[in-house]
Coordinates of C-alpha atoms in Angstrom, one line a residue:
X1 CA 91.1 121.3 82.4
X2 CA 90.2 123.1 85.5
X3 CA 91.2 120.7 88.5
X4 CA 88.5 122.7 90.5
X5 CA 85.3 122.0 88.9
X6 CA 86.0 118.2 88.3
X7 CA 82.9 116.1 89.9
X8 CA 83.5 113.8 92.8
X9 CA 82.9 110.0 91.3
X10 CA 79.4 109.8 93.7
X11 CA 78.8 106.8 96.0
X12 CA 76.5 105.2 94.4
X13 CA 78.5 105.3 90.5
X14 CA 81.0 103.0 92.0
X15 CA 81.2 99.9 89.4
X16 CA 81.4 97.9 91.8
X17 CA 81.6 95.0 88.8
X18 CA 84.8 97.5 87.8
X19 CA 86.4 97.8 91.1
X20 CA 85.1 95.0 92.9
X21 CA 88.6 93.1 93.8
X22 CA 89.6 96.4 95.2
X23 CA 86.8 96.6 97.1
X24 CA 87.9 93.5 98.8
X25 CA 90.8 95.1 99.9
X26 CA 90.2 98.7 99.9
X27 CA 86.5 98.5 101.3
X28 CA 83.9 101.7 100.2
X29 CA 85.3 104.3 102.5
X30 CA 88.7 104.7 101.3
X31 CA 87.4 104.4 97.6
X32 CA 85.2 107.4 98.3
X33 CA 88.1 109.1 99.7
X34 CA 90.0 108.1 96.5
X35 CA 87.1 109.2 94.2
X36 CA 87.5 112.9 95.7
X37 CA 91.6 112.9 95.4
X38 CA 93.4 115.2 92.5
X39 CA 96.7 113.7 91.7
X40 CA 99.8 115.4 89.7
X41 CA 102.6 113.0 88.7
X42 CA 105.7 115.2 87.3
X43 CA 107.9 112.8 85.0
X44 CA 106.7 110.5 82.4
X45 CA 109.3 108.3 81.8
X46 CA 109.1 104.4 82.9
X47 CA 108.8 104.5 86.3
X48 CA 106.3 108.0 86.5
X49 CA 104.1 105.7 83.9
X50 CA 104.4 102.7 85.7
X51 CA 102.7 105.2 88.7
X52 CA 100.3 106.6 86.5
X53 CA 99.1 103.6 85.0
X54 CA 98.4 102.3 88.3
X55 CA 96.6 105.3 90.2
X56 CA 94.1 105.3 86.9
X57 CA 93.7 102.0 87.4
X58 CA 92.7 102.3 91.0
X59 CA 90.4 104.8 90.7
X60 CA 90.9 108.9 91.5
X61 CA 89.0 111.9 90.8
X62 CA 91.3 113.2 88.5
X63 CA 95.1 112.4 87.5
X64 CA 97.0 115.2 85.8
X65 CA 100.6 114.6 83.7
X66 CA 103.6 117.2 83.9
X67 CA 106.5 116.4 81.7
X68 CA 107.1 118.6 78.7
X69 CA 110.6 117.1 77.6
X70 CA 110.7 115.5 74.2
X71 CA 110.2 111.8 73.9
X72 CA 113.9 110.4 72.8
X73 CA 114.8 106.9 71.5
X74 CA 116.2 105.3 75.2
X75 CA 112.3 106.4 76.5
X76 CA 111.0 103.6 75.1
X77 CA 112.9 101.3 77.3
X78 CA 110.6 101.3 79.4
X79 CA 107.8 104.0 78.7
X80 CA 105.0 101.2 77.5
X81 CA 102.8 104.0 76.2
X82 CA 105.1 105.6 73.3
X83 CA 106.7 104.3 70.2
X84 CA 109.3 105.4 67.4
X85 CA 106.5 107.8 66.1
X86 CA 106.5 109.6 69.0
X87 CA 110.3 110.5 69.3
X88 CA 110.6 114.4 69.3
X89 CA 107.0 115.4 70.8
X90 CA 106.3 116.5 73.8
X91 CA 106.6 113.4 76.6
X92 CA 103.7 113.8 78.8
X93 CA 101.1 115.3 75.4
X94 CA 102.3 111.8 73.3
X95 CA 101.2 109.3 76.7
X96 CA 98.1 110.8 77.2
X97 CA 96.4 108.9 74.7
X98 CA 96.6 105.6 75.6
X99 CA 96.7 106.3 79.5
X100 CA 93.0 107.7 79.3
X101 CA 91.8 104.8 77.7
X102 CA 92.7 102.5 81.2
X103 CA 90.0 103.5 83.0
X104 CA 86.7 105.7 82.1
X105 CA 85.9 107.1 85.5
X106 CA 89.2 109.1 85.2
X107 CA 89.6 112.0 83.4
X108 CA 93.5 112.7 82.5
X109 CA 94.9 115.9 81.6
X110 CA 98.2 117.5 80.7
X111 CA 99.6 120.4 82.4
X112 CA 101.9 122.6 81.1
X113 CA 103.0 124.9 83.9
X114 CA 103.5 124.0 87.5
X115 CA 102.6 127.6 89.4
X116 CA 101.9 127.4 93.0
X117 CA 98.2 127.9 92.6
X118 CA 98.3 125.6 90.2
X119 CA 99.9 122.7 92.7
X120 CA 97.4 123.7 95.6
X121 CA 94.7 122.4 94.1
X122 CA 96.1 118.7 94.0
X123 CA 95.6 116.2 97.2
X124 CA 99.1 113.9 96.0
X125 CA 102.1 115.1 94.1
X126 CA 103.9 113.0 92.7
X127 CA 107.8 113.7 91.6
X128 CA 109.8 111.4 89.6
X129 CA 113.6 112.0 87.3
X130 CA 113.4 115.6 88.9
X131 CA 116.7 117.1 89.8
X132 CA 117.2 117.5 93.7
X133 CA 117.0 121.6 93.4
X134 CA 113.4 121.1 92.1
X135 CA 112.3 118.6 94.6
X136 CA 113.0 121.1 97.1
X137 CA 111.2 123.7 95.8
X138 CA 108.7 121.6 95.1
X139 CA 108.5 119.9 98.4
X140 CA 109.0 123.6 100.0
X141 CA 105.3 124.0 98.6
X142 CA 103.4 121.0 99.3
X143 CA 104.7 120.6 103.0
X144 CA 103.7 124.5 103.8
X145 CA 100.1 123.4 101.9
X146 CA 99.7 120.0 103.9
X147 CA 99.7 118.3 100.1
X148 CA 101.2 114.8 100.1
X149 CA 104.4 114.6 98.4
X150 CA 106.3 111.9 97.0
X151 CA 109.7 111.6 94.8
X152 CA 111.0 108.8 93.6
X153 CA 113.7 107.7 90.9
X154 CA 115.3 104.0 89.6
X155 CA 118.7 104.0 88.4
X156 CA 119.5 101.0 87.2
X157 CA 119.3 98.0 89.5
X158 CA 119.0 100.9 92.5
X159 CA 116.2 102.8 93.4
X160 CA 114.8 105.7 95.9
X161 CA 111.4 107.1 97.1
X162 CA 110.7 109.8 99.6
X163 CA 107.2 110.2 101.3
X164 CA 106.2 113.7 102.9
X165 CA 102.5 113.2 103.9
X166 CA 102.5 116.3 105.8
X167 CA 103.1 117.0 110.3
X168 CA 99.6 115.2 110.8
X169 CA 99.0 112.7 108.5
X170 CA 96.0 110.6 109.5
X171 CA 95.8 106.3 109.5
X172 CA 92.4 105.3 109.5
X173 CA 93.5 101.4 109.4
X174 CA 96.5 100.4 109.8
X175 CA 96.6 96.8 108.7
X176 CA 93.2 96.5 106.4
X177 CA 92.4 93.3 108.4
X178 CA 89.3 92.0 109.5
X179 CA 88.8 93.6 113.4
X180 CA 89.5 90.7 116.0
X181 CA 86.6 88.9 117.9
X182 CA 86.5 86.5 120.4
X183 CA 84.5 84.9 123.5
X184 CA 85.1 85.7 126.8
X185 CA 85.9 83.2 129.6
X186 CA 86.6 85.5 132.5
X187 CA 87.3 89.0 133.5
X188 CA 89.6 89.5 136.7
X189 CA 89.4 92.4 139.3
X190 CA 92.9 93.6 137.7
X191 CA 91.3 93.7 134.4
X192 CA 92.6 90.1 132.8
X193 CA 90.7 89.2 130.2
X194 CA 91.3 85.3 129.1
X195 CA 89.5 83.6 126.7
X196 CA 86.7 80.7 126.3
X197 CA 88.4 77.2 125.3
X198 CA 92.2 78.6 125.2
X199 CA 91.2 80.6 121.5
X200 CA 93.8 82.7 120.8
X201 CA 92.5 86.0 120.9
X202 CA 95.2 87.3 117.7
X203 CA 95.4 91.2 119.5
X204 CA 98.7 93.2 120.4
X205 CA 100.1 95.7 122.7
X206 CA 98.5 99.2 122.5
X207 CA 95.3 97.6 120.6
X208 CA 91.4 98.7 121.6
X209 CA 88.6 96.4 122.1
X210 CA 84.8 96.9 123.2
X211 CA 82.8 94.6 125.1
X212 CA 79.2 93.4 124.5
X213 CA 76.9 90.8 126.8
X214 CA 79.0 90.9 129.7
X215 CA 77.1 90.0 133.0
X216 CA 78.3 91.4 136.8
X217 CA 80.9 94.2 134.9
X218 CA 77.8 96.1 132.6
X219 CA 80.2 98.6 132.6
X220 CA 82.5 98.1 130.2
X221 CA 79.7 97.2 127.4
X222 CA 79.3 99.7 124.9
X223 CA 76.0 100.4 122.9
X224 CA 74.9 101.9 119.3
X225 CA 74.6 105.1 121.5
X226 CA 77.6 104.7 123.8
X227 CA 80.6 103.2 122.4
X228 CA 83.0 102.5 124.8
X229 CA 86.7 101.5 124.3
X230 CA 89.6 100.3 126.0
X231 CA 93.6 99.9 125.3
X232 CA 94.7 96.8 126.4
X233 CA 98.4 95.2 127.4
X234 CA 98.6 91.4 125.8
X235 CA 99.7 89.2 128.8
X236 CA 99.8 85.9 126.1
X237 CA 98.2 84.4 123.3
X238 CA 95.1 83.5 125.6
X239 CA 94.8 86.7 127.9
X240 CA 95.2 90.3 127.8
X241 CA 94.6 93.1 130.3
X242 CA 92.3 96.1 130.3
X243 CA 94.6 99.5 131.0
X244 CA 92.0 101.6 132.6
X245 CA 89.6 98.7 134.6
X246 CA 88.6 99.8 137.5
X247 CA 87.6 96.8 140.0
X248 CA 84.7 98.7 141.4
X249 CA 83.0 98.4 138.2
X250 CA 81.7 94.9 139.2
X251 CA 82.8 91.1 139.3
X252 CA 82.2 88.9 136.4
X253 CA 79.5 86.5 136.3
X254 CA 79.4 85.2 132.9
X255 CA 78.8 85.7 128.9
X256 CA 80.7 88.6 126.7
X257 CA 82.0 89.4 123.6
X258 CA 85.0 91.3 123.0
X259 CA 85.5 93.2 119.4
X260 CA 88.7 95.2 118.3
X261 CA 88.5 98.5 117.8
X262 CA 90.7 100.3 115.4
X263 CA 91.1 103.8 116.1
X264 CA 92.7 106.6 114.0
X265 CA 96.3 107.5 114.6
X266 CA 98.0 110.7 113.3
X267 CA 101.7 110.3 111.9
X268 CA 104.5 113.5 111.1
X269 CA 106.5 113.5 108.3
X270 CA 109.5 115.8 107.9
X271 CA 109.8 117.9 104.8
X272 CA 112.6 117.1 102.1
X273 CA 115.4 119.7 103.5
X274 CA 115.2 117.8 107.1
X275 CA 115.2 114.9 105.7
X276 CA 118.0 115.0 103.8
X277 CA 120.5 116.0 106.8
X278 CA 118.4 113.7 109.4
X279 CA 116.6 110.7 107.0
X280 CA 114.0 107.6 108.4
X281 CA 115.1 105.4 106.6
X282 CA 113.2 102.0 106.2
X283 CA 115.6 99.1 105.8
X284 CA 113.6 96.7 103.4
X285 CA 116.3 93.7 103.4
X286 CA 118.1 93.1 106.9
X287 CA 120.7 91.3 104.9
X288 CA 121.7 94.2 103.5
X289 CA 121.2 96.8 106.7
X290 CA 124.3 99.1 105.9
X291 CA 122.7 99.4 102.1
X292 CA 120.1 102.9 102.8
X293 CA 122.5 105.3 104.3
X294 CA 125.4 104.3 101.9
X295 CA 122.7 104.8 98.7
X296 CA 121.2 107.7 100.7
X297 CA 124.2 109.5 99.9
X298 CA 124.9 107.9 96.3
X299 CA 121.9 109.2 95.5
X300 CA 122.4 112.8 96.5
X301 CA 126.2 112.4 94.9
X302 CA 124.3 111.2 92.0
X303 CA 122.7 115.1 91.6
X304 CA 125.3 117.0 91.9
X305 CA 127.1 114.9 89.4
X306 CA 124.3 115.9 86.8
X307 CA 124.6 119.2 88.1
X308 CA 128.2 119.8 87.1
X309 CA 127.3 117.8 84.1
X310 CA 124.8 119.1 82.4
X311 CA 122.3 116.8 83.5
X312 CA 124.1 114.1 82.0
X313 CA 124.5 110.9 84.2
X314 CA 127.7 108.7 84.5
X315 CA 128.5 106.7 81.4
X316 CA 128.1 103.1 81.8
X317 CA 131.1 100.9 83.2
X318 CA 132.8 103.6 83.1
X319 CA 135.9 104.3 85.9
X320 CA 136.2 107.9 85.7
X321 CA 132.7 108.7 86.1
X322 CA 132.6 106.1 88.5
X323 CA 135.2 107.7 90.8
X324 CA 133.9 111.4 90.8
X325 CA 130.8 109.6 92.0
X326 CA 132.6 108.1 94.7
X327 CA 134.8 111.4 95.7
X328 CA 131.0 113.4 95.8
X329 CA 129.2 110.5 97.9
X330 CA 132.6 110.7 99.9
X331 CA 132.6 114.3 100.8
X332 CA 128.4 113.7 102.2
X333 CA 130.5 111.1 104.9
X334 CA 131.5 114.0 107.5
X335 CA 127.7 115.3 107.8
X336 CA 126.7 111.8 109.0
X337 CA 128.5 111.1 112.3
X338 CA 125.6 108.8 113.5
X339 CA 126.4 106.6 110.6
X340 CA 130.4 106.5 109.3
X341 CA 133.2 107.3 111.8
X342 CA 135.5 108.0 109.1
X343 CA 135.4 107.8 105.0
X344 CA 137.0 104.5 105.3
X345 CA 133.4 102.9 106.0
X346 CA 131.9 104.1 102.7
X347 CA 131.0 100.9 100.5
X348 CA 132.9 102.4 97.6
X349 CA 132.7 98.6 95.5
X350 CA 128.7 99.3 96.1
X351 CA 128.9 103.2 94.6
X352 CA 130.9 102.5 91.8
X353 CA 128.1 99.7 91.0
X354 CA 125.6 102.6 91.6
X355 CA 127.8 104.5 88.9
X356 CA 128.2 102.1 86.4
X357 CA 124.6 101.4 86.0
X358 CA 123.1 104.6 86.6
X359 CA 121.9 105.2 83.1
X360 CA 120.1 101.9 83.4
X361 CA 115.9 101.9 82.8
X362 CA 114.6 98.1 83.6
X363 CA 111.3 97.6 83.2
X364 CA 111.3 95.3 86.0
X365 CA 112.6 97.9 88.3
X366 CA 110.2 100.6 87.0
X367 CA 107.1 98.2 87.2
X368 CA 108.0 96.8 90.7
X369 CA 108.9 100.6 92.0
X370 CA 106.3 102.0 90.7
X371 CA 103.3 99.3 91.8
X372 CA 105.1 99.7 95.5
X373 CA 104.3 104.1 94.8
X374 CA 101.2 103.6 93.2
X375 CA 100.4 102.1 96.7
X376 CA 101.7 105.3 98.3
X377 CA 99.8 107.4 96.5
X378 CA 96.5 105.2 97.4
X379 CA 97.3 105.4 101.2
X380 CA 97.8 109.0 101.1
X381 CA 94.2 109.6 99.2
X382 CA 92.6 106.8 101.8
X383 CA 94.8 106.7 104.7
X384 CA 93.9 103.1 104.9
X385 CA 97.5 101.1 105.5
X386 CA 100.6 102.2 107.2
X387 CA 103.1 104.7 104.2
X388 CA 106.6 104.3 103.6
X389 CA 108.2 106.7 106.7
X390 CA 110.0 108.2 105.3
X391 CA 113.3 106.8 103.1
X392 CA 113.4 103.4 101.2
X393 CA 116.2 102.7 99.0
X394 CA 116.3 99.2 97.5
X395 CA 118.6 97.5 95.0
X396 CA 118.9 94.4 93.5
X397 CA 122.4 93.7 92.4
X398 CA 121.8 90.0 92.9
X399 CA 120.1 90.5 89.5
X400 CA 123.2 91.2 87.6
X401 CA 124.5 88.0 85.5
X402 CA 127.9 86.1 85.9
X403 CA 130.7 88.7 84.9
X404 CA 132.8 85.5 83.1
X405 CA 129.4 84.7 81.1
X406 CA 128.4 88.1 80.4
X407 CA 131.3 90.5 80.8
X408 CA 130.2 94.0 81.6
X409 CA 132.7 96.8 80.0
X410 CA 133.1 99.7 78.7
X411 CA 133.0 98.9 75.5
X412 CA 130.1 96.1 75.9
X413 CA 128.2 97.9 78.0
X414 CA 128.1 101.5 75.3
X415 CA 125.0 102.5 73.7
X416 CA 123.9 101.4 70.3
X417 CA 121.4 103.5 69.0
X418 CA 118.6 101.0 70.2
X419 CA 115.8 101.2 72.0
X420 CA 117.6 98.4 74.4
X421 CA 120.5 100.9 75.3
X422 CA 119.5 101.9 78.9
X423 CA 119.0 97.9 79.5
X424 CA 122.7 97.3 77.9
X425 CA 124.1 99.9 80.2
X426 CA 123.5 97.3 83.1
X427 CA 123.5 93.9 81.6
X428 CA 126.0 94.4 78.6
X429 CA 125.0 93.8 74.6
X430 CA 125.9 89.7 75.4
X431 CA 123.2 89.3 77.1
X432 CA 120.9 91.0 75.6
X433 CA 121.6 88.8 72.6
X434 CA 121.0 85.8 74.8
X435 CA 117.0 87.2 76.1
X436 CA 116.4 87.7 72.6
X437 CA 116.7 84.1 71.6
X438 CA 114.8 83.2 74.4
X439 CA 111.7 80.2 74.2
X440 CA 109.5 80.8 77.2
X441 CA 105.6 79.3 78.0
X442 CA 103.2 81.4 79.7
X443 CA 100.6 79.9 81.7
X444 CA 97.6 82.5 81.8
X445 CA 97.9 86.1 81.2
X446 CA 96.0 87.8 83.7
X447 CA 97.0 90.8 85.9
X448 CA 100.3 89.0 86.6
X449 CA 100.6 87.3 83.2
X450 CA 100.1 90.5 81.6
X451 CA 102.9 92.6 83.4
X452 CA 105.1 89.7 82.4
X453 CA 104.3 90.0 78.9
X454 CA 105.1 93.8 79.2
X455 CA 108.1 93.3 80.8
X456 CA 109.6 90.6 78.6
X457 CA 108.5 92.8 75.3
X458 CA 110.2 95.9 76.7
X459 CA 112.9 94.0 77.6
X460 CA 113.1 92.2 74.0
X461 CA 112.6 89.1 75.5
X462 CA 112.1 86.3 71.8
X463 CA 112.8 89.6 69.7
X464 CA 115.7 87.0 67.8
X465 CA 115.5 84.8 65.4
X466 CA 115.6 81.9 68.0
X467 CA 113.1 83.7 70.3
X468 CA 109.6 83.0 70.5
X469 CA 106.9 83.2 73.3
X470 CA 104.4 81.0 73.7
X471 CA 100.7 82.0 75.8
X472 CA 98.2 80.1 77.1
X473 CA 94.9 80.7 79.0
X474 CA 91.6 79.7 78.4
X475 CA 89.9 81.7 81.0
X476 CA 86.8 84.2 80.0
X477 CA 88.2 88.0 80.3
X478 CA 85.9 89.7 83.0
X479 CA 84.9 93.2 84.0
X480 CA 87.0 92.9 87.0
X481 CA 90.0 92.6 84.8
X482 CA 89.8 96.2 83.7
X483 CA 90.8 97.2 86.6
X484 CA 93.7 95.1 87.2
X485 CA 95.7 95.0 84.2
X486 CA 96.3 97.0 81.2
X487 CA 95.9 95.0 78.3
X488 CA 92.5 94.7 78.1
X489 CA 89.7 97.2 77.5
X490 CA 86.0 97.0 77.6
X491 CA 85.2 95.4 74.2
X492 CA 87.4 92.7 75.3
X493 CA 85.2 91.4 77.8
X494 CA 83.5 87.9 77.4
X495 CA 86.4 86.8 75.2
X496 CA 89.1 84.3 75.9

């Protein structure tokens, strides 16, 4: 399908009964600017489905697929779109199916070469389980083109996205709030502004406001035809100050209204190769602050390992792997100065966790990595809300189960030929046994009630004898749904 000569969803063919909690949050301007975005996601395994099933959702102009590898039995751990059936065809041909039935505004397509002419003509690339080498070359592209890039990729109970939206990247809304507005009490000749009745005006440093109704200062109010905006400096919940006032403008008599203003702001990003030697990296949980730079270059150890490997990643548990991981992360230390004085202040109990459950696929991870990209990929085709700038690493060791419980070796932690394998590489085959003999209630099985139920069967959550799942909701499915879950389609509306 010829990216090209796909048709912009018009303004006016918006379901708004479709899309209409989006809406709510997205408002109609960045939904236009989503209904004329082409979007590539290279990688179909959990977490690059997880993306895609979330950007179709939401509403592009087009979303293409890339992967050509065959489907294989440790896919299904969590890629929610194949089965047993599918094992040996091609990945990204055998999920197309069932991803173009999400949403009928969005045409879906399959490519089967990535040539520079072909990449130009997307808006957002998307990169996921794509070796470091690639990336680059990749990124190389996209960052000369000014097309947003992302990569991303979960091992385990650890995970990684980079965000390249190009050197001038434009935020039309920062915060998707509801603009500030507020009566005014007084305006001073140094440009004070308080408020009427000690109302908290809500405003911060660097924000804009306009004025309207002001009497002695006309000025300063702006008009359909002449809108006129200024920075202010809060002085305290009640008061802030006017930057640019000038006192011979007038004095204050009485009345006003002051509005916020939010104004566009341009934001660089750094291509892939810079960021690599010089990373922003976000630090999602300050109880863990020392956590991005140390997986930063776990991460980067991590593909040279399946360089000299053969693509393979590090067996589970397993200490040999483990400690080639931690010489390669160890001989990154010396290029970051700013960060380790000497190799001594390398985690190396945190990378040989990284190691051991590297060939992990959770579909908790996937789904909660890939919502939070989905999300990138939305800001980058609205520019509505502030992106990721431009590293976040995140893990979630606290996940792992007691070690006396549920020991985690070698030899409990190996593969078994099931579809469960990549979740046994992390958790071991005890406790898998114990999730399968689970008993768990479900109250309502919405958007939220749904991913749970996805989650639970991938993980095999009641698949035991013992196991069973129990649902209930009596609410009436509704267009809206659609669009927020999976599970549904369109002849499923009206039912219970």
């Amino acid at each position: 399908m010829d990216i090209d000569t796909r048709s912009p969803t018009p303004s006016a063919a918006i379901d708004e009964s479709l899309y209409s909690r989006q809406l709510y949050v997205l408002g109609k301007d960045a939904m236009l600017k989503m209904a004329s975005s082409n979007v590539l996601i290279i990688g179909l395994k959990g977490l690059g489905l997880e993306i895609a099933k979330n950007v179709a959702l939401a509403g592009v102009k087009s979303l293409s697929l890339y992967d050509p590898a065959p489907v294989e039995l440790q896919d299904l751990s969590s890629q929610f779109f194949l089965s047993e059936h599918d094992i040996g065809k091609e990945r990204a041909s055998a999920t197309l199916p069932k991803l173009a039935e999400l949403n009928q505004y969005v045409p879906i397509d399959v490519v089967k070469d990535l040539t520079p002419e072909l990449i130009k003509g997307y808006s957002v690339v998307v990169a996921t389980d794509l070796p470091l080498s690639k990336q680059l070359e990749l990124n190389e592209l996209t960052h000369a083109n000014n097309i947003k890039f992302i990569s991303a990729d979960v091992r385990g109970l650890f995970a990684q996205a980079f965000v390249d939206f190009g050197e001038k990247f434009t935020i039309y809304d920062q915060t998707g709030e509801e603009c500030k507005t507020g009566i005014v009490s007084d305006i001073e000749k140094d440009g004070t502004v308080t408020m009427l009745d000690d109302n908290r005006h809500g405003l911060e440093d660097g924000n804009y406001v306009k004025f309207t109704e002001v009497k002695g200062i006309e000025a300063i109010n702006s008009t359909p035809e002449n809108e006129k905006v200024f920075k202010i400096k809060v002085l305290g919940p009640f008061a802030f100050q006017l930057e640019d006032f000038d006192p011979s403008w007038g004095t204050y008599e009485k009345g006003g209204l002051y509005t916020q203003v939010k104004l566009p702001i341009t934001e660089s990003y750094q291509d892939l190769k810079t960021q690599l030697a010089k990373p922003d990296l976000l630090t999602p949980d300050f109880a863990k602050f020392d956590r991005p730079i140390q997986l930063h270059l776990a991460f980067q150890a991590l593909h040279q390992f399946r360089a000299d490997h053969n693509g393979e990643l590090p067996r589970p548990q397993n200490e040999e792997d483990a400690l080639k991981i931690v010489k390669l992360t160890k001989s990154l230390v010396s290029k970051f100065p700013d960060y380790f004085e000497s190799e001594d202040d390398l985690n190396v109990d945190l990378i040989k966790q990284f190691s051991y459950g590297a060939r992990g696929d959770l579909p908790g991870m996937v789904a909660f990595y890939g919502g939070l990209l989905a999300q990138e990929v939305l800001k980058a085709c609205s520019g509505k809300f502030v992106p990721i700038k431009q590293w976040l690493y995140f893990d979630s060791l606290e996940s792992l189960p007691e070690s006396e419980e549920y020991p985690r070796t070698e030899e409990t932690c190996k593969p078994i030929n099931s579809r469960y394998d990549n979740q046994i590489a992390v958790f071991g085959l005890e406790f898998q046994k114990k999730i399968a003999n689970l008993k768990i209630f479900l109250v309502g099985s919405g958007a939220i009630g749904c991913e749970m139920l996805k989650n639970w069967a991938m993980m095999g959550i009641a698949t035991g004898p013992d196991g069973k799942i129990f649902i209930t909701d009596n609410d009436t499915i509704e267009k809206s749904n659609l669009n927020r879950q999976f599970l549904f389609r369109a002849k499923d509306v009206g039912k219970k």
